XYZ file of C-alpha atoms in Angstrom:
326
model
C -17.983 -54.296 1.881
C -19.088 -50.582 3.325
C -15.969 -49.748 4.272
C -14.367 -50.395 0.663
C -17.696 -48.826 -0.808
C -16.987 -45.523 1.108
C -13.400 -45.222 0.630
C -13.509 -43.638 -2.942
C -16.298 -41.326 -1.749
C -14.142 -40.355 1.193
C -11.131 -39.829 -1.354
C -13.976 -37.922 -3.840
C -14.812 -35.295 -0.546
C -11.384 -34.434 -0.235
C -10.624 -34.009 -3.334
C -13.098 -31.896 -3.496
C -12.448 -29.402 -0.313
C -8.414 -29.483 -1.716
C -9.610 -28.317 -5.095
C -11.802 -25.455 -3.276
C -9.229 -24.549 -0.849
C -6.807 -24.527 -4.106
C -9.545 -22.365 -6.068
C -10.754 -19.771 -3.610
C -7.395 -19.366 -1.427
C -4.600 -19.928 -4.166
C -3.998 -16.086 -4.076
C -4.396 -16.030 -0.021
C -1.192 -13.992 1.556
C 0.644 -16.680 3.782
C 2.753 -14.227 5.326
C 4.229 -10.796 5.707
C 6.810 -8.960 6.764
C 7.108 -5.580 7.879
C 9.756 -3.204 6.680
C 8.367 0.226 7.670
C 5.799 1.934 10.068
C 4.546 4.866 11.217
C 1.737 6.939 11.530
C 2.304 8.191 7.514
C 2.017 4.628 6.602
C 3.426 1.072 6.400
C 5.661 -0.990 3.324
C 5.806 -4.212 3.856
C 7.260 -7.384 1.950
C 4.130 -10.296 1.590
C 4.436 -13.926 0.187
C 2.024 -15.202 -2.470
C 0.938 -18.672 -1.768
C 0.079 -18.804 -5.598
C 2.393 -21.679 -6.878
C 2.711 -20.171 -10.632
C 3.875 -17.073 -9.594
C 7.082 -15.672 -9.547
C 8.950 -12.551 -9.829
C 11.890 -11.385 -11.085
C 13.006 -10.329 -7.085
C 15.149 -8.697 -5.916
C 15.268 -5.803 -8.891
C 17.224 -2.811 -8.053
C 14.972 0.834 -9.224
C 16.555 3.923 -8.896
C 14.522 6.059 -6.582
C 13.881 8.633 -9.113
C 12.473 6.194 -11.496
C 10.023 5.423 -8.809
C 9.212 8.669 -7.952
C 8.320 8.912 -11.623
C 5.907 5.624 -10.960
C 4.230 6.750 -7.590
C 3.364 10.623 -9.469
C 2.447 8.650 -12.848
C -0.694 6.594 -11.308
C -3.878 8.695 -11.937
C -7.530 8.565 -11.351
C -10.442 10.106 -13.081
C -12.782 9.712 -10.417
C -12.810 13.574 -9.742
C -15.447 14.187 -7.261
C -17.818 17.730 -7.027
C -17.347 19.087 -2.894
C -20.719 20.095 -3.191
C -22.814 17.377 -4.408
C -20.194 14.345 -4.038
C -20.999 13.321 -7.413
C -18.438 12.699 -10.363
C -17.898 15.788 -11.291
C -18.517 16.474 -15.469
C -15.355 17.011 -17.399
C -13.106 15.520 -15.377
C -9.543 15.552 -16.026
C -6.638 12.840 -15.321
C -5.742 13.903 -11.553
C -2.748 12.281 -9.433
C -3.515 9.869 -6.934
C -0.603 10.804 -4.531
C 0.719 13.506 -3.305
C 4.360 14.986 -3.290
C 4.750 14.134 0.236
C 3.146 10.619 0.003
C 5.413 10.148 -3.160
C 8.360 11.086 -1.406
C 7.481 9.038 1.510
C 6.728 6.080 -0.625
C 9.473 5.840 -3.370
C 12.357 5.298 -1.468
C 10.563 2.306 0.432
C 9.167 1.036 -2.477
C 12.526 1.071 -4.131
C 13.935 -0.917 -0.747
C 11.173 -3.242 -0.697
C 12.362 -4.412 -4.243
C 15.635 -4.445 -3.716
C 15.069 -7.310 -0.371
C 12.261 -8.804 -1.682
C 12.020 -12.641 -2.766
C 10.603 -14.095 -5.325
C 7.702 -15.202 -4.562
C 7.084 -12.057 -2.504
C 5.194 -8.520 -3.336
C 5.364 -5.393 -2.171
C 3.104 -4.183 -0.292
C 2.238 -0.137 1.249
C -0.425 1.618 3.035
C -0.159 5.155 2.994
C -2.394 7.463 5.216
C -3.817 10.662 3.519
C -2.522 13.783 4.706
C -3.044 15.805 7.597
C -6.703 16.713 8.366
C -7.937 15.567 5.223
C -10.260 12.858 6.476
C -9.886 10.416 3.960
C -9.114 6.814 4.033
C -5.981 5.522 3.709
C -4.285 3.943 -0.004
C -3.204 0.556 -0.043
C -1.868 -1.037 -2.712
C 0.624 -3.736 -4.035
C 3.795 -3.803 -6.534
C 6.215 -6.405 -8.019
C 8.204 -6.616 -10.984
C 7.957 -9.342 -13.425
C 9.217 -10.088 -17.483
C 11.252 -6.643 -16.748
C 7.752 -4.588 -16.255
C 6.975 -3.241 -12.904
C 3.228 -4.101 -11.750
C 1.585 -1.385 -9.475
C -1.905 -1.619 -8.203
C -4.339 -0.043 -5.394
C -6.153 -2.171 -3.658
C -7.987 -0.068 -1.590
C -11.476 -1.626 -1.576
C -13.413 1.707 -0.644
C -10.800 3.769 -1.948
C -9.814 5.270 -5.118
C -9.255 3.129 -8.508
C -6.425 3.820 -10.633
C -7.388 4.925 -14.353
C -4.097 4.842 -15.922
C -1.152 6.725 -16.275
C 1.438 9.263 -17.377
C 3.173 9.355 -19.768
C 1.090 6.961 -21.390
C 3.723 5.400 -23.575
C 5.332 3.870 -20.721
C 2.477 1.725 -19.445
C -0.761 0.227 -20.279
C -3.246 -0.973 -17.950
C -4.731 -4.596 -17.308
C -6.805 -6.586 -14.643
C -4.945 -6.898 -11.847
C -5.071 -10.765 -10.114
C -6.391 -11.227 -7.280
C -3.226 -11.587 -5.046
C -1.768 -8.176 -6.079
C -5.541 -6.472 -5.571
C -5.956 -8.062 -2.057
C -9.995 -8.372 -2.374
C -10.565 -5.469 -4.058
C -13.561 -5.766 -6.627
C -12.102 -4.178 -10.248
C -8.752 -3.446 -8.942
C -6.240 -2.497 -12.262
C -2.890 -3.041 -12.661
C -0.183 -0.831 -13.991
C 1.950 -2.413 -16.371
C 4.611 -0.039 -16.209
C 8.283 0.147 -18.489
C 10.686 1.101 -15.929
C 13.511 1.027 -17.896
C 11.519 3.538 -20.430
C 10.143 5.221 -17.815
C 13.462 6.196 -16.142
C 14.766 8.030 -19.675
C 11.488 9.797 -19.751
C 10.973 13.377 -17.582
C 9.015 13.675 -14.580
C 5.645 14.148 -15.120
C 3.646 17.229 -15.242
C 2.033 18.989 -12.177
C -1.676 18.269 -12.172
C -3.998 18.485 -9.319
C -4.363 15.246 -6.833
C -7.667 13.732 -5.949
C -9.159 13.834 -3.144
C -10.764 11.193 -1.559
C -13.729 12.526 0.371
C -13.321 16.365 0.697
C -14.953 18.314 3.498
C -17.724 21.326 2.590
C -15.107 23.839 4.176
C -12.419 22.979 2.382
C -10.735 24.501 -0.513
C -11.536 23.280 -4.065
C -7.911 23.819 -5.079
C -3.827 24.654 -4.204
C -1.318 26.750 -6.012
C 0.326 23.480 -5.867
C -0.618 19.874 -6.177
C -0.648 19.136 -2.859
C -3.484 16.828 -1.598
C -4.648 18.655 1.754
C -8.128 18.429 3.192
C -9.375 20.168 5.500
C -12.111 18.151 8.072
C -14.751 19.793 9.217
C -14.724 20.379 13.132
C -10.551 21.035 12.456
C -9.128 24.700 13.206
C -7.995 26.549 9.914
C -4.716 26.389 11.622
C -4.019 22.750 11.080
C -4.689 22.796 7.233
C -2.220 26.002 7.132
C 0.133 23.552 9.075
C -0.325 20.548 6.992
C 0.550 22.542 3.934
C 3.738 24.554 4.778
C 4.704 20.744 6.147
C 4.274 19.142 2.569
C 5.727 22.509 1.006
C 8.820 21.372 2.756
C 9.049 17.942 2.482
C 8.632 18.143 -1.362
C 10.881 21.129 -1.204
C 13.429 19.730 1.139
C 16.787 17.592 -0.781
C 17.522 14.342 -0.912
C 17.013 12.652 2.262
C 19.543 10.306 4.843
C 17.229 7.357 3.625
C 17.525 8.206 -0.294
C 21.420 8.536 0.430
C 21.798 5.010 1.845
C 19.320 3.344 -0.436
C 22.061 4.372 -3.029
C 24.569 3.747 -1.182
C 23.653 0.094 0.019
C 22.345 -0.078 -4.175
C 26.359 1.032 -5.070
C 27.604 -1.833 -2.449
C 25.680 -4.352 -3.318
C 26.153 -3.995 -7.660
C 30.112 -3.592 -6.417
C 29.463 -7.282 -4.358
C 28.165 -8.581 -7.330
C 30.663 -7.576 -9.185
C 33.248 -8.422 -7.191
C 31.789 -12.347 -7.301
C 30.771 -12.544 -11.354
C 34.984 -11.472 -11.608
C 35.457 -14.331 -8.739
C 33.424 -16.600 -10.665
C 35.354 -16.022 -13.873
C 38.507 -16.170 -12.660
C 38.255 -19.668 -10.925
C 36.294 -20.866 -14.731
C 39.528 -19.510 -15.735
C 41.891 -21.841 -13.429
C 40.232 -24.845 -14.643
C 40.043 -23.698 -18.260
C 43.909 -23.382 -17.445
C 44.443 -26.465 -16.002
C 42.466 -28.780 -18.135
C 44.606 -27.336 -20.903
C 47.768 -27.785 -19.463
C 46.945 -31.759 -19.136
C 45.643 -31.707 -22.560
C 48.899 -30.669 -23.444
C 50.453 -33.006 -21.420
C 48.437 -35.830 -22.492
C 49.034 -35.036 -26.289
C 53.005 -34.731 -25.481
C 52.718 -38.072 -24.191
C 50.495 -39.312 -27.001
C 52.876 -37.737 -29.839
C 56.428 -39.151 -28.234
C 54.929 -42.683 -27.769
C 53.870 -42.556 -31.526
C 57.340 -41.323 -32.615
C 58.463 -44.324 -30.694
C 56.612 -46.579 -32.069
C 57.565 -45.345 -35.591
C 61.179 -45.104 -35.243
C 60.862 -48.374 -34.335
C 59.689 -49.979 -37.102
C 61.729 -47.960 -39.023
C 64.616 -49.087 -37.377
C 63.547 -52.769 -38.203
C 63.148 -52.165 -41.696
C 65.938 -50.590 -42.867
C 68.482 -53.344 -40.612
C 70.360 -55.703 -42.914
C 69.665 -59.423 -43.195
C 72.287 -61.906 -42.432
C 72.394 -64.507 -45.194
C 72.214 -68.361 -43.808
C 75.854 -69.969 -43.509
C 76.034 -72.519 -46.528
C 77.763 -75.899 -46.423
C 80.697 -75.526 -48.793
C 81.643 -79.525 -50.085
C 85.240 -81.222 -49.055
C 87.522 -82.447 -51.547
């Protein structure tokens, strides 16, 4: 009698410990895979164990369109070098870089274009040369024709919304696309809207943690820090470095993102006109035996009635009569 006594209790534990594994791990990575790295940073593909979700993967971005959605994401969280305290006044500021948008958009744009869907994006870009701040991480998938981006940097800085305005709105992200961070928000951007729109204005990028040395701002919105036991020469190298890559054309990896983009929209449309074509063969052929099986139909009917008709209009023969003998 114990045994069958403890059997629904055993049943009742696990039930339990599923339901909390469910509950606290449903947005738990399962596994990733690497598409870039180097010492800038890393974009990678990850799977989300979350059994509701599902995006709309692979989507095909121009790269300009995400250049547009790297530069849009700002932060307000403008700090003071002096006192490291939120400065008053603060305006909108950038949260990457030329460089790290450059670096980012075309592998962001990749990482769409391979990934699954029940995969997201995600990137870890290092800040730039001697500025001593911690590296941005953050997430992005697309999903009901919106593209989702979010930083999950735990310690790092939180995206406040972005430009132009009209092409996005902001919402909690979920846990899976914030990776642990506490208050991540999501960007709920129109791509499609976004890509008719102009790039947005220069403003000044944040900076992270800023060193007492360093300058408070750049003819250009570059982010570039200097640290504090660095030479003045390496800041003067980090920024004729970004001057060129932001200055510098369209790279070999831009060219064959649009090229493998070209080849793959001519693949599929080289299969939708395959596809039609053979819906076209049987179209063809089940009307041909249509045909053939009304043909049939409409001589065996005319058969049929020129039989009848035949019988009908054939004269009777009258019955011989007995004529009497005289």
């Amino acid at each position: 009698m114990h045994p069958l006594r403890n059997k629904p209790t055993h049943y009742t534990t696990t039930g339990l410990l599923l339901g909390a594994v469910l509950l606290s791990g449903c947005s738990i990575i399962s596994g990733s895979q690497s598409m870039h790295q180097s010492a800038k940073g890393s974009v990678y593909l990850e799977e989300v164990s979350e059994w509701s979700f599902e995006a709309n993967h692979p989507t095909i971005i121009d790269q300009n369109t995400m250049l547009k959605i790297v530069k849009g994401v700002v932060t307000e969280e403008a700090v003071s070098a002096s006192t490291r305290m939120p400065a008053s006044g603060s305006k909108p500021m950038r949260v990457f870089s030329d460089g790290d948008a450059e670096f980012l958009a075309p592998l962001l744009a990749q990482g769409l274009s391979r990934a699954k869907p029940e995969q997201i994006v995600g990137f870890r870009v290092s800040s730039s040369a001697g500025s001593g701040a911690a590296p941005t991480a953050g997430t992005l998938y697309v999903q009901h024709g919106a593209a989702y981006f979010t930083l999950s940097s735990p310690k790092g800085m939180k995206a406040a919304g972005f430009m132009p305005r009209s092409a996005a709105h902001i919402e909690s992200a979920p846990s899976f696309a914030a990776n642990g961070a506490a208050g991540a928000m999501s960007m709920v951007i129109d791509y499609a809207a976004l890509a008719r729109a102009s790039m947005p204005a220069a403003m000044p990028v944040a900076a992270a943690a800023p060193a007492p040395g360093a300058q408070s701002a750049f003819s250009a919105p570059v982010k570039v820090t200097a640290r504090q036991d660095a030479p003045a020469s390496t800041s003067a190298v980090a920024i004729s470095e970004m001057a060129a890559s932001a200055d510098k054309p369209t790279s070999d990896l831009t060219t064959e993102d649009i090229l493998n983009r070209n080849l793959e929209e001519l693949r599929q449309a080289k299969e939708a006109a395959a596809l039609k074509e053979s819906e076209l063969k049987i179209l063809r052929k089940e009307t041909e035996w249509m045909k053939k099986e009304l043909r049939e139909r409409t001589a065996e009917r005319d058969a049929i009635r020129a039989k009848n008709v035949a019988s009908k209009t054939a004269p009777k023969k009258k019955p011989a009569e007995l004529q009497p003998t005289r």
